[in-house]
mmCIF file of C-alpha atoms in Angstrom:
data_model
loop_
_atom_site.group_PDB
_atom_site.id
_atom_site.type_symbol
_atom_site.label_atom_id
_atom_site.label_comp_id
_atom_site.label_asym_id
_atom_site.label_seq_id
_atom_site.Cartn_x
_atom_site.Cartn_y
_atom_site.Cartn_z
ATOM 1 C CA MET A 22 -13.858 -18.212 -0.334
ATOM 2 C CA ALA A 23 -11.203 -16.054 -1.984
ATOM 3 C CA THR A 24 -8.307 -17.649 -3.852
ATOM 4 C CA ASP A 25 -4.684 -16.604 -3.334
ATOM 5 C CA GLU A 26 -4.821 -14.870 -6.731
ATOM 6 C CA GLU A 27 -7.906 -12.858 -5.711
ATOM 7 C CA ARG A 28 -6.278 -11.835 -2.428
ATOM 8 C CA ILE A 29 -3.075 -10.822 -4.227
ATOM 9 C CA ALA A 30 -5.246 -8.792 -6.625
ATOM 10 C CA ALA A 31 -6.761 -6.990 -3.602
ATOM 11 C CA ALA A 32 -3.281 -6.079 -2.296
ATOM 12 C CA ARG A 33 -2.198 -5.078 -5.820
ATOM 13 C CA ALA A 34 -5.244 -2.761 -6.122
ATOM 14 C CA TYR A 35 -4.095 -0.937 -2.983
ATOM 15 C CA ILE A 36 -0.478 -0.681 -4.191
ATOM 16 C CA GLU A 37 -1.530 0.620 -7.612
ATOM 17 C CA ALA A 38 -3.825 3.189 -5.940
ATOM 18 C CA LEU A 39 -0.785 4.630 -4.141
ATOM 19 C CA ALA A 40 0.390 6.054 -7.488
ATOM 20 C CA SER A 41 -2.859 6.295 -9.480
ATOM 21 C CA HIS A 42 -4.772 8.023 -6.653
ATOM 22 C CA GLN A 43 -7.861 6.062 -7.712
ATOM 23 C CA ALA A 44 -8.822 3.829 -4.799
ATOM 24 C CA ASP A 45 -12.558 3.416 -5.385
ATOM 25 C CA ASP A 46 -12.136 -0.262 -6.303
ATOM 26 C CA VAL A 47 -9.737 -1.227 -3.485
ATOM 27 C CA PRO A 48 -11.587 -3.926 -1.496
ATOM 28 C CA PHE A 49 -11.202 -2.592 2.037
ATOM 29 C CA ALA A 50 -13.179 -4.152 4.882
ATOM 30 C CA PRO A 51 -15.188 -1.406 6.635
ATOM 31 C CA GLY A 52 -13.023 -1.589 9.781
ATOM 32 C CA CYS A 53 -9.672 -1.781 7.968
ATOM 33 C CA THR A 54 -6.728 -0.310 9.868
ATOM 34 C CA ARG A 55 -3.182 0.585 8.817
ATOM 35 C CA ILE A 56 -0.011 0.888 10.898
ATOM 36 C CA GLU A 57 3.149 2.677 9.687
ATOM 37 C CA PHE A 58 6.207 3.462 11.839
ATOM 38 C CA GLY A 59 4.207 2.048 14.768
ATOM 39 C CA ILE A 60 1.499 4.692 14.330
ATOM 40 C CA LYS A 61 -2.069 4.017 13.299
ATOM 41 C CA THR A 62 -2.519 5.864 9.986
ATOM 42 C CA GLY A 63 -5.667 4.117 8.799
ATOM 43 C CA PHE A 64 -8.866 3.945 10.832
ATOM 44 C CA SER A 65 -11.440 2.580 8.359
ATOM 45 C CA GLY A 66 -11.775 1.408 4.794
ATOM 46 C CA ASP A 67 -13.599 4.604 3.833
ATOM 47 C CA GLN A 68 -10.917 6.835 5.364
ATOM 48 C CA LEU A 69 -8.102 4.883 3.666
ATOM 49 C CA ARG A 70 -9.919 5.128 0.328
ATOM 50 C CA ARG A 71 -10.416 8.907 0.735
ATOM 51 C CA ASP A 72 -6.762 9.375 1.691
ATOM 52 C CA LEU A 73 -5.492 7.375 -1.289
ATOM 53 C CA ASN A 74 -7.731 9.429 -3.586
ATOM 54 C CA ARG A 75 -6.966 12.905 -2.208
ATOM 55 C CA ALA A 76 -4.556 13.202 0.722
ATOM 56 C CA PRO A 77 -1.290 15.120 0.214
ATOM 57 C CA GLN A 78 0.881 12.354 1.682
ATOM 58 C CA TYR A 79 -0.217 10.129 -1.220
ATOM 59 C CA LYS A 80 -0.444 12.784 -3.963
ATOM 60 C CA VAL A 81 3.379 13.130 -3.957
ATOM 61 C CA ILE A 82 3.773 9.487 -5.033
ATOM 62 C CA LYS A 83 4.646 9.219 -8.718
ATOM 63 C CA ALA A 84 5.104 5.480 -9.293
ATOM 64 C CA VAL A 85 5.436 2.067 -7.691
ATOM 65 C CA SER A 86 7.519 -0.867 -8.858
ATOM 66 C CA GLU A 87 6.156 -4.328 -9.586
ATOM 67 C CA PRO A 88 5.543 -5.902 -6.159
ATOM 68 C CA GLU A 89 6.815 -9.285 -5.064
ATOM 69 C CA PHE A 90 4.082 -11.171 -3.212
ATOM 70 C CA THR A 91 4.258 -13.918 -0.607
ATOM 71 C CA VAL A 92 1.210 -15.725 0.793
ATOM 72 C CA ASN A 93 1.182 -17.081 4.347
ATOM 73 C CA GLY A 94 -2.278 -18.107 5.540
ATOM 74 C CA ASP A 95 -4.502 -15.010 5.659
ATOM 75 C CA GLU A 96 -1.521 -12.695 5.164
ATOM 76 C CA ILE A 97 -0.284 -11.345 1.852
ATOM 77 C CA ARG A 98 3.156 -9.742 2.004
ATOM 78 C CA ALA A 99 4.143 -7.263 -0.699
ATOM 79 C CA GLN A 100 7.610 -5.809 -1.240
ATOM 80 C CA PHE A 101 8.069 -2.960 -3.694
ATOM 81 C CA GLU A 102 9.544 0.506 -4.162
ATOM 82 C CA LEU A 103 7.813 3.808 -4.627
ATOM 83 C CA VAL A 104 9.139 7.073 -6.063
ATOM 84 C CA THR A 105 7.888 10.575 -5.318
ATOM 85 C CA LYS A 106 7.216 13.365 -7.839
ATOM 86 C CA PRO A 107 9.454 16.189 -6.576
ATOM 87 C CA THR A 108 13.071 16.287 -7.772
ATOM 88 C CA LEU A 109 16.129 18.111 -6.467
ATOM 89 C CA ALA A 110 19.281 18.075 -8.589
ATOM 90 C CA GLY A 111 17.895 15.120 -10.530
ATOM 91 C CA ARG A 112 17.211 13.082 -7.405
ATOM 92 C CA ARG A 113 13.942 11.905 -5.908
ATOM 93 C CA VAL A 114 12.912 10.643 -2.525
ATOM 94 C CA ALA A 115 11.950 6.997 -2.816
ATOM 95 C CA ALA A 116 11.150 4.210 -0.378
ATOM 96 C CA ARG A 117 11.433 0.475 -0.088
ATOM 97 C CA ILE A 118 8.084 -0.749 1.150
ATOM 98 C CA ASP A 119 7.356 -4.028 2.929
ATOM 99 C CA GLU A 120 3.637 -4.296 3.668
ATOM 100 C CA THR A 121 1.731 -7.160 5.193
ATOM 101 C CA PHE A 122 -1.967 -7.261 4.387
ATOM 102 C CA LEU A 123 -4.462 -9.253 6.439
ATOM 103 C CA ILE A 124 -6.821 -10.528 3.727
ATOM 104 C CA PRO A 125 -8.813 -13.491 5.041
ATOM 105 C CA VAL A 126 -9.723 -16.270 2.655
ATOM 106 C CA ALA A 127 -13.275 -15.971 4.009
ATOM 107 C CA ASP A 128 -14.027 -12.621 2.320
ATOM 108 C CA GLY A 129 -10.968 -11.490 0.293
ATOM 109 C CA LYS A 130 -11.096 -7.943 1.725
ATOM 110 C CA ILE A 131 -8.232 -5.987 3.253
ATOM 111 C CA HIS A 132 -8.737 -5.934 7.040
ATOM 112 C CA HIS A 133 -5.346 -4.619 8.147
ATOM 113 C CA ILE A 134 -2.132 -3.259 6.628
ATOM 114 C CA HIS A 135 1.185 -3.164 8.456
ATOM 115 C CA ALA A 136 3.744 -1.058 6.586
ATOM 116 C CA HIS A 137 7.514 -0.939 6.956
ATOM 117 C CA VAL A 138 8.947 1.995 5.014
ATOM 118 C CA ARG A 139 12.665 2.612 4.394
ATOM 119 C CA PRO A 140 13.254 5.924 2.568
ATOM 120 C CA PHE A 141 16.224 6.479 0.260
ATOM 121 C CA ILE A 142 17.383 8.939 -2.403
ATOM 122 C CA LYS A 143 17.071 7.748 -6.002
ATOM 123 C CA ARG A 144 19.177 9.149 -8.836
#
């Protein structure tokens, strides 16, 4: 049985891997899926881990803010911002992220991620 703190730590490991590009320790369930903009972008834990480590859509991420977490049953909700590396006239593309992780108490692994992403320009 995983505690709320352990399940939050699992979600935090994923969020930190967005910017560190080191996802080897993210506790994905083998069949983990991810949905963003209504499209399935994650098909397995191994694929998500590989993408976080090497894929170009993640390599542009420079940093993430400290997430705010909410626990509701087997779901952990995280709200945070991310900032990309490229700049244009001193501005960067950033995004407000609202992700819901399905992390059952039974095993403490990430089984599903549902992401809501709202891009904005940061000065």
